[in-house]
Amino acid sequence: DCFVIEVVTDKSLDLPSQVGFRFVEIVVPESYQTSTGAKYKARALQFAIETSMATNKDWIIHLDEETRFGGETARAIAQFIIEQEGKPEEMPGIGQGVVLYGEGDIYNILTTLADSYRVADDYGKFRIQYAFGECIVGMHGSFVVCRHDIERLVSFDHGLAGSITEDTYFAFLARTHNVKFHWIQGVMYEQSPFTLVDFVKQRARWIGGLIQVCLETKIPLRYRYLLWIFTIIWLTLPMSLMAYFLMGILPSKEPRWFTLCLVVIRVFACWNYVLGFLMTYDLRKLGAVRYLIFLYLQLFLMPYLGILESCAVLYAIWNMRAVLSGFHIVEKERFNRGQVNTEHKDEESPVTI
């Protein structure tokens, strides 16, 4: 009786009869509308908040459909909840940990290695912001641990602006309610996009959603200005990549400081890919040969991964009107849960959600 798994869906899957009593299926009616006209995932999450059997003191763990985690992560989440409940004079915070990609079957090696950058982000800027109890650059939509009364307070009902990257919008609005953010020392496992098209459109949606958050006057500028800076830097990626390649093939007399800036940018980008790789893949589990092949591909494909990320930025800029209002759903139906190995480093047997 200590947990219940609620699955929010647009169509009935009849999970309770197939899986067991701990599953509750929340089917969002086609006719359902929020007060502000929230759309997509935000609309479904708002319906779940309104109809969930959870009480205000219950804790919600947000997961994607393919998310898996082990016993160590479950204990880390429990420890986080105990710590938060032990501070009754403070508003309970929101917790988040690392999401890893590349465990189990790899359907697309290029997109999986590209997601090494996201892993480095988790261990880097996401970890740092949570150390200060803040959410400065955003929040993932999965591996989110939040008490139900906080979700009711903040809600996901914020119109179109809060519907593209609903996770980041929710996090920034939570900051206005003095909600703190915390790092959970755990790991969850998910899949990278199966196709390059999905990868590009996924990143483009993130760009559109972040711009919506940056423009949202409901959130004070003191919370948004750093996100503005990071988003603008992301949008300049194609220009910096083009400048880097042109410097290598064309004679030029650019200032030394300009060259140094480009070199520093590329070094940090390369290190992020390497760090993400090292934190994702285990030499003992993969074996030396496979590990070295993956590492070689990670290093060799770095320029192409940069081009792939630049394509996503260019796609977003070219289709800005669409990405500011649309929500591309990444295909994950080919994912086979039974073939995923979640024994990563010190993790124990997996728990499937």
Short mmCIF file of C-alpha atoms in Angstrom, two decimals:
data_model
loop_
_atom_site.label_atom_id
_atom_site.label_comp_id
_atom_site.label_asym_id
_atom_site.label_seq_id
_atom_site.Cartn_x
_atom_site.Cartn_y
_atom_site.Cartn_z
CA ASP A 1 0.00 0.00 0.00
CA CYS A 2 3.02 2.35 -0.04
CA PHE A 3 2.81 3.19 -3.75
CA VAL A 4 0.45 3.27 -6.71
CA ILE A 5 1.39 3.63 -10.36
CA GLU A 6 -0.90 6.01 -12.22
CA VAL A 7 -0.67 5.94 -16.02
CA VAL A 8 -2.01 9.04 -17.77
CA THR A 9 -3.15 8.29 -21.31
CA ASP A 10 -5.42 9.60 -24.07
CA LYS A 11 -6.70 6.10 -24.84
CA SER A 12 -7.59 3.28 -22.48
CA LEU A 13 -4.96 0.53 -22.28
CA ASP A 14 -6.83 -1.60 -19.74
CA LEU A 15 -3.66 -1.79 -17.64
CA PRO A 16 -5.23 -2.58 -14.26
CA SER A 17 -6.65 -5.88 -15.51
CA GLN A 18 -3.45 -6.78 -17.35
CA VAL A 19 -0.83 -5.76 -14.81
CA GLY A 20 -2.23 -5.68 -11.31
CA PHE A 21 -3.97 -3.78 -8.56
CA ARG A 22 -1.24 -1.16 -8.10
CA PHE A 23 -1.93 0.29 -11.55
CA VAL A 24 -4.49 3.04 -12.03
CA GLU A 25 -5.32 4.25 -15.51
CA ILE A 26 -6.22 7.92 -15.91
CA VAL A 27 -7.81 8.43 -19.32
CA VAL A 28 -8.01 12.06 -20.43
CA PRO A 29 -11.39 12.68 -22.13
CA GLU A 30 -11.30 14.25 -25.57
CA SER A 31 -13.72 16.91 -24.33
CA TYR A 32 -11.51 17.94 -21.40
CA GLN A 33 -10.25 21.52 -21.45
CA THR A 34 -8.32 23.43 -18.83
CA SER A 35 -9.28 26.94 -17.75
CA THR A 36 -6.42 28.51 -19.76
CA GLY A 37 -6.49 26.15 -22.73
CA ALA A 38 -3.35 24.14 -21.86
CA LYS A 39 -2.45 21.63 -24.56
CA TYR A 40 -0.52 18.43 -25.15
CA LYS A 41 1.25 16.86 -22.18
CA ALA A 42 0.48 19.83 -19.90
CA ARG A 43 -3.23 19.26 -20.47
CA ALA A 44 -2.90 15.58 -19.55
CA LEU A 45 -0.83 16.35 -16.45
CA GLN A 46 -3.36 18.92 -15.30
CA PHE A 47 -6.18 16.39 -15.68
CA ALA A 48 -4.11 13.93 -13.64
CA ILE A 49 -3.64 16.50 -10.88
CA GLU A 50 -7.38 17.09 -10.74
CA THR A 51 -8.42 13.42 -10.77
CA SER A 52 -5.55 11.57 -9.06
CA MET A 53 -6.28 9.60 -5.91
CA ALA A 54 -3.15 11.15 -4.37
CA THR A 55 -3.59 13.30 -1.26
CA ASN A 56 -1.80 16.59 -0.73
CA LYS A 57 0.88 14.87 1.35
CA ASP A 58 1.59 12.14 -1.20
CA TRP A 59 4.73 12.33 -3.35
CA ILE A 60 4.58 12.02 -7.14
CA ILE A 61 7.45 10.62 -9.24
CA HIS A 62 7.08 11.67 -12.87
CA LEU A 63 8.36 9.11 -15.40
CA ASP A 64 8.22 8.66 -19.16
CA GLU A 65 6.69 5.54 -20.63
CA GLU A 66 10.04 3.76 -21.07
CA THR A 67 11.75 4.94 -17.86
CA ARG A 68 13.41 2.31 -15.67
CA PHE A 69 15.38 2.51 -12.43
CA GLY A 70 16.94 0.27 -9.81
CA GLY A 71 16.80 -0.26 -6.07
CA GLU A 72 19.52 2.25 -5.22
CA THR A 73 17.58 5.00 -6.96
CA ALA A 74 14.37 3.99 -5.16
CA ARG A 75 16.21 4.29 -1.83
CA ALA A 76 17.68 7.67 -2.83
CA ILE A 77 14.18 8.94 -3.65
CA ALA A 78 12.87 7.63 -0.31
CA GLN A 79 15.73 9.35 1.51
CA PHE A 80 14.98 12.63 -0.27
CA ILE A 81 11.31 12.41 0.74
CA ILE A 82 12.24 11.65 4.37
CA GLU A 83 14.54 14.68 4.44
CA GLN A 84 11.86 16.96 3.01
CA GLU A 85 9.19 15.71 5.41
CA GLY A 86 11.63 16.30 8.27
CA LYS A 87 11.43 20.06 7.64
CA PRO A 88 7.77 20.85 8.41
CA GLU A 89 8.55 24.57 8.73
CA GLU A 90 9.70 24.71 5.09
CA MET A 91 7.84 24.22 1.85
CA PRO A 92 8.77 20.78 0.41
CA GLY A 93 11.17 20.97 -2.50
CA ILE A 94 11.35 19.28 -5.89
CA GLY A 95 13.99 16.60 -6.49
CA GLN A 96 15.66 15.35 -9.65
CA GLY A 97 18.59 13.11 -10.57
CA VAL A 98 20.41 11.80 -13.64
CA VAL A 99 18.82 10.28 -16.73
CA LEU A 100 21.12 7.99 -18.77
CA TYR A 101 20.74 6.84 -22.37
CA GLY A 102 22.34 3.95 -24.23
CA GLU A 103 21.40 1.16 -21.82
CA GLY A 104 20.12 -2.01 -23.48
CA ASP A 105 19.31 -2.07 -27.19
CA ILE A 106 20.54 0.94 -29.15
CA TYR A 107 18.29 1.70 -32.11
CA ASN A 108 20.30 4.65 -33.41
CA ILE A 109 23.95 4.98 -32.43
CA LEU A 110 24.16 8.59 -33.66
CA THR A 111 21.29 9.95 -31.54
CA THR A 112 22.38 7.85 -28.55
CA LEU A 113 25.92 9.22 -28.61
CA ALA A 114 24.52 12.72 -29.17
CA ASP A 115 22.59 12.32 -25.91
CA SER A 116 25.91 11.93 -24.08
CA TYR A 117 25.82 15.72 -24.02
CA ARG A 118 22.56 15.63 -22.07
CA VAL A 119 24.13 13.31 -19.49
CA ALA A 120 27.01 15.75 -19.05
CA ASP A 121 24.45 18.53 -18.59
CA ASP A 122 22.85 16.54 -15.78
CA TYR A 123 26.17 16.12 -13.98
CA GLY A 124 27.16 19.71 -14.79
CA LYS A 125 24.81 22.67 -14.93
CA PHE A 126 21.74 20.80 -13.63
CA ARG A 127 23.69 19.43 -10.67
CA ILE A 128 25.14 22.87 -9.91
CA GLN A 129 21.82 24.70 -10.02
CA TYR A 130 20.20 22.17 -7.70
CA ALA A 131 23.13 22.54 -5.27
CA PHE A 132 21.96 26.13 -4.80
CA GLY A 133 18.32 25.07 -4.55
CA GLU A 134 17.50 26.83 -7.82
CA CYS A 135 16.23 26.02 -11.30
CA ILE A 136 18.13 28.35 -13.63
CA VAL A 137 18.34 26.49 -16.95
CA GLY A 138 15.27 24.26 -16.75
CA MET A 139 14.15 20.86 -15.52
CA HIS A 140 13.60 17.49 -17.17
CA GLY A 141 10.07 16.18 -17.52
CA SER A 142 10.94 12.79 -16.05
CA PHE A 143 12.67 11.76 -12.82
CA VAL A 144 10.80 14.60 -11.12
CA VAL A 145 9.93 14.01 -7.45
CA CYS A 146 7.33 16.48 -6.20
CA ARG A 147 4.70 16.48 -3.47
CA HIS A 148 1.12 16.63 -4.69
CA ASP A 149 0.22 19.85 -2.89
CA ILE A 150 3.09 21.62 -4.71
CA GLU A 151 1.77 20.36 -8.04
CA ARG A 152 -1.69 21.66 -7.15
CA LEU A 153 -0.21 25.00 -6.12
CA VAL A 154 1.85 25.53 -9.29
CA SER A 155 -0.30 23.44 -11.70
CA PHE A 156 0.25 22.77 -15.41
CA ASP A 157 -2.65 24.95 -16.51
CA HIS A 158 -0.84 27.88 -18.13
CA GLY A 159 -2.09 28.07 -21.68
CA LEU A 160 0.06 27.54 -24.76
CA ALA A 161 3.14 29.17 -23.22
CA GLY A 162 3.24 26.45 -20.57
CA SER A 163 2.45 23.59 -22.94
CA ILE A 164 5.56 23.23 -25.16
CA THR A 165 8.22 22.61 -22.50
CA GLU A 166 5.77 22.21 -19.65
CA ASP A 167 8.49 20.90 -17.32
CA THR A 168 10.64 24.04 -17.52
CA TYR A 169 7.62 26.34 -17.29
CA PHE A 170 6.41 24.47 -14.20
CA ALA A 171 9.86 24.70 -12.60
CA PHE A 172 10.25 28.42 -13.21
CA LEU A 173 6.77 29.16 -11.93
CA ALA A 174 7.50 27.04 -8.86
CA ARG A 175 10.45 29.35 -8.13
CA THR A 176 7.99 32.25 -7.81
CA HIS A 177 6.31 30.26 -4.99
CA ASN A 178 9.68 29.90 -3.20
CA VAL A 179 9.90 26.18 -3.99
CA LYS A 180 13.48 24.90 -3.74
CA PHE A 181 15.09 22.28 -5.97
CA HIS A 182 17.33 19.44 -4.86
CA TRP A 183 19.66 16.85 -6.35
CA ILE A 184 18.78 13.18 -5.89
CA GLN A 185 21.75 10.81 -6.00
CA GLY A 186 20.07 8.32 -8.32
CA VAL A 187 19.99 7.20 -11.94
CA MET A 188 17.14 6.45 -14.30
CA TYR A 189 17.33 4.99 -17.80
CA GLU A 190 15.58 6.10 -20.96
CA GLN A 191 15.88 5.75 -24.74
CA SER A 192 17.24 8.26 -27.22
CA PRO A 193 15.14 9.13 -30.30
CA PHE A 194 15.07 6.32 -32.85
CA THR A 195 15.43 8.55 -35.92
CA LEU A 196 17.33 11.69 -36.87
CA VAL A 197 14.05 13.40 -37.74
CA ASP A 198 12.72 12.76 -34.24
CA PHE A 199 15.99 14.02 -32.77
CA VAL A 200 15.88 17.28 -34.75
CA LYS A 201 12.19 17.92 -34.02
CA GLN A 202 12.65 17.08 -30.33
CA ARG A 203 15.40 19.70 -29.98
CA ALA A 204 13.39 22.19 -32.03
CA ARG A 205 10.43 21.77 -29.67
CA TRP A 206 12.70 22.42 -26.70
CA ILE A 207 13.96 25.61 -28.32
CA GLY A 208 10.41 26.80 -28.99
CA GLY A 209 9.32 25.96 -25.46
CA LEU A 210 12.29 27.69 -23.85
CA ILE A 211 11.62 30.81 -25.88
CA GLN A 212 8.01 30.73 -24.66
CA VAL A 213 9.26 30.58 -21.07
CA CYS A 214 11.73 33.41 -21.72
CA LEU A 215 8.90 35.58 -23.04
CA GLU A 216 6.45 34.76 -20.24
CA THR A 217 5.83 37.94 -18.22
CA LYS A 218 4.05 35.93 -15.52
CA ILE A 219 7.53 34.80 -14.47
CA PRO A 220 9.67 37.69 -13.13
CA LEU A 221 12.64 38.68 -15.28
CA ARG A 222 15.07 37.97 -12.45
CA TYR A 223 14.24 34.28 -12.89
CA ARG A 224 14.31 34.32 -16.69
CA TYR A 225 17.36 36.35 -17.71
CA LEU A 226 19.90 33.52 -17.36
CA LEU A 227 17.63 31.22 -19.37
CA TRP A 228 17.55 33.93 -22.04
CA ILE A 229 21.36 33.88 -22.16
CA PHE A 230 21.59 30.09 -22.43
CA THR A 231 18.86 29.98 -25.10
CA ILE A 232 20.56 32.66 -27.21
CA ILE A 233 23.87 30.80 -26.95
CA TRP A 234 22.10 27.65 -28.15
CA LEU A 235 20.61 29.55 -31.11
CA THR A 236 24.09 30.73 -32.17
CA LEU A 237 25.44 27.17 -32.37
CA PRO A 238 25.30 26.95 -36.21
CA MET A 239 27.27 30.21 -36.54
CA SER A 240 30.00 29.16 -34.11
CA LEU A 241 30.27 25.74 -35.75
CA MET A 242 30.51 27.30 -39.22
CA ALA A 243 33.16 29.74 -38.02
CA TYR A 244 35.16 26.88 -36.53
CA PHE A 245 35.13 24.90 -39.79
CA LEU A 246 35.89 27.93 -41.98
CA MET A 247 38.91 28.78 -39.85
CA GLY A 248 40.32 25.36 -40.60
CA ILE A 249 40.04 25.58 -44.39
CA LEU A 250 40.32 29.27 -45.25
CA PRO A 251 43.20 31.69 -44.57
CA SER A 252 42.08 34.44 -42.22
CA LYS A 253 43.43 37.15 -39.94
CA GLU A 254 40.88 37.04 -37.16
CA PRO A 255 41.90 38.51 -33.77
CA ARG A 256 43.66 36.16 -31.37
CA TRP A 257 40.91 36.60 -28.79
CA PHE A 258 38.32 35.45 -31.33
CA THR A 259 40.28 32.32 -32.13
CA LEU A 260 40.76 31.61 -28.43
CA CYS A 261 37.00 31.95 -27.77
CA LEU A 262 36.17 29.45 -30.53
CA VAL A 263 38.77 26.99 -29.26
CA VAL A 264 37.46 27.21 -25.69
CA ILE A 265 33.88 26.66 -26.89
CA ARG A 266 34.85 23.56 -28.90
CA VAL A 267 37.00 22.14 -26.07
CA PHE A 268 34.12 22.42 -23.61
CA ALA A 269 31.72 20.86 -26.13
CA CYS A 270 34.08 17.93 -26.73
CA TRP A 271 34.60 17.44 -23.01
CA ASN A 272 30.83 17.32 -22.46
CA TYR A 273 30.52 14.46 -24.94
CA VAL A 274 33.41 12.60 -23.32
CA LEU A 275 32.09 13.18 -19.79
CA GLY A 276 28.62 12.01 -20.77
CA PHE A 277 30.11 8.91 -22.34
CA LEU A 278 32.23 8.09 -19.28
CA MET A 279 29.26 8.48 -16.94
CA THR A 280 26.99 6.35 -19.14
CA TYR A 281 29.02 3.35 -20.20
CA ASP A 282 30.68 0.84 -17.88
CA LEU A 283 33.87 -0.87 -19.08
CA ARG A 284 33.22 -3.96 -16.95
CA LYS A 285 29.73 -4.44 -18.33
CA LEU A 286 30.40 -3.67 -22.00
CA GLY A 287 33.72 -5.43 -22.24
CA ALA A 288 36.93 -3.83 -23.47
CA VAL A 289 36.34 -4.32 -27.21
CA ARG A 290 32.80 -2.94 -27.31
CA TYR A 291 33.70 -0.12 -24.92
CA LEU A 292 36.63 1.00 -27.09
CA ILE A 293 34.48 0.85 -30.24
CA PHE A 294 31.84 3.04 -28.60
CA LEU A 295 34.49 5.45 -27.33
CA TYR A 296 36.07 5.69 -30.80
CA LEU A 297 32.67 6.41 -32.32
CA GLN A 298 31.96 9.05 -29.68
CA LEU A 299 35.22 10.85 -30.50
CA PHE A 300 35.09 10.35 -34.27
CA LEU A 301 31.45 11.44 -34.61
CA MET A 302 31.75 14.63 -32.54
CA PRO A 303 31.82 16.97 -35.58
CA TYR A 304 28.79 15.20 -37.04
CA LEU A 305 26.96 15.40 -33.71
CA GLY A 306 27.61 19.14 -33.72
CA ILE A 307 26.18 19.35 -37.23
CA LEU A 308 23.14 17.35 -36.12
CA GLU A 309 22.51 19.72 -33.21
CA SER A 310 22.97 22.68 -35.57
CA CYS A 311 20.38 21.21 -37.92
CA ALA A 312 17.90 21.18 -35.04
CA VAL A 313 18.59 24.86 -34.33
CA LEU A 314 18.25 25.80 -38.01
CA TYR A 315 15.02 23.78 -38.26
CA ALA A 316 13.65 25.60 -35.21
CA ILE A 317 14.57 29.02 -36.60
CA TRP A 318 13.13 28.22 -40.04
CA ASN A 319 9.91 26.87 -38.52
CA MET A 320 9.74 29.22 -35.53
CA ARG A 321 6.00 29.78 -35.75
CA ALA A 322 5.38 26.03 -35.70
CA VAL A 323 7.80 25.22 -32.87
CA LEU A 324 6.33 27.97 -30.71
CA SER A 325 2.93 26.29 -30.84
CA GLY A 326 3.49 22.62 -31.77
CA PHE A 327 4.47 19.53 -29.80
CA HIS A 328 6.37 16.77 -31.61
CA ILE A 329 5.95 13.37 -29.95
CA VAL A 330 9.08 11.19 -30.13
CA GLU A 331 8.31 7.67 -31.36
CA LYS A 332 9.12 4.99 -28.76
CA GLU A 333 6.78 2.15 -29.68
CA ARG A 334 9.60 -0.10 -30.86
CA PHE A 335 11.10 -0.07 -27.40
CA ASN A 336 11.33 -3.55 -25.90
CA ARG A 337 11.28 -3.36 -22.12
CA GLY A 338 12.41 -6.91 -21.66
CA GLN A 339 15.75 -6.32 -23.36
CA VAL A 340 16.92 -3.37 -21.29
CA ASN A 341 19.69 -3.93 -18.78
CA THR A 342 19.58 -1.41 -15.95
CA GLU A 343 22.44 -2.81 -13.89
CA HIS A 344 24.56 0.33 -14.07
CA LYS A 345 27.54 0.53 -11.72
CA ASP A 346 26.10 -0.08 -8.22
CA GLU A 347 22.43 -0.25 -9.20
CA GLU A 348 20.40 -3.25 -8.11
CA SER A 349 17.61 -5.13 -9.85
CA PRO A 350 15.40 -2.86 -11.99
CA VAL A 351 11.93 -1.65 -11.23
CA THR A 352 9.74 -1.24 -14.31
CA ILE A 353 7.29 1.65 -14.39
#
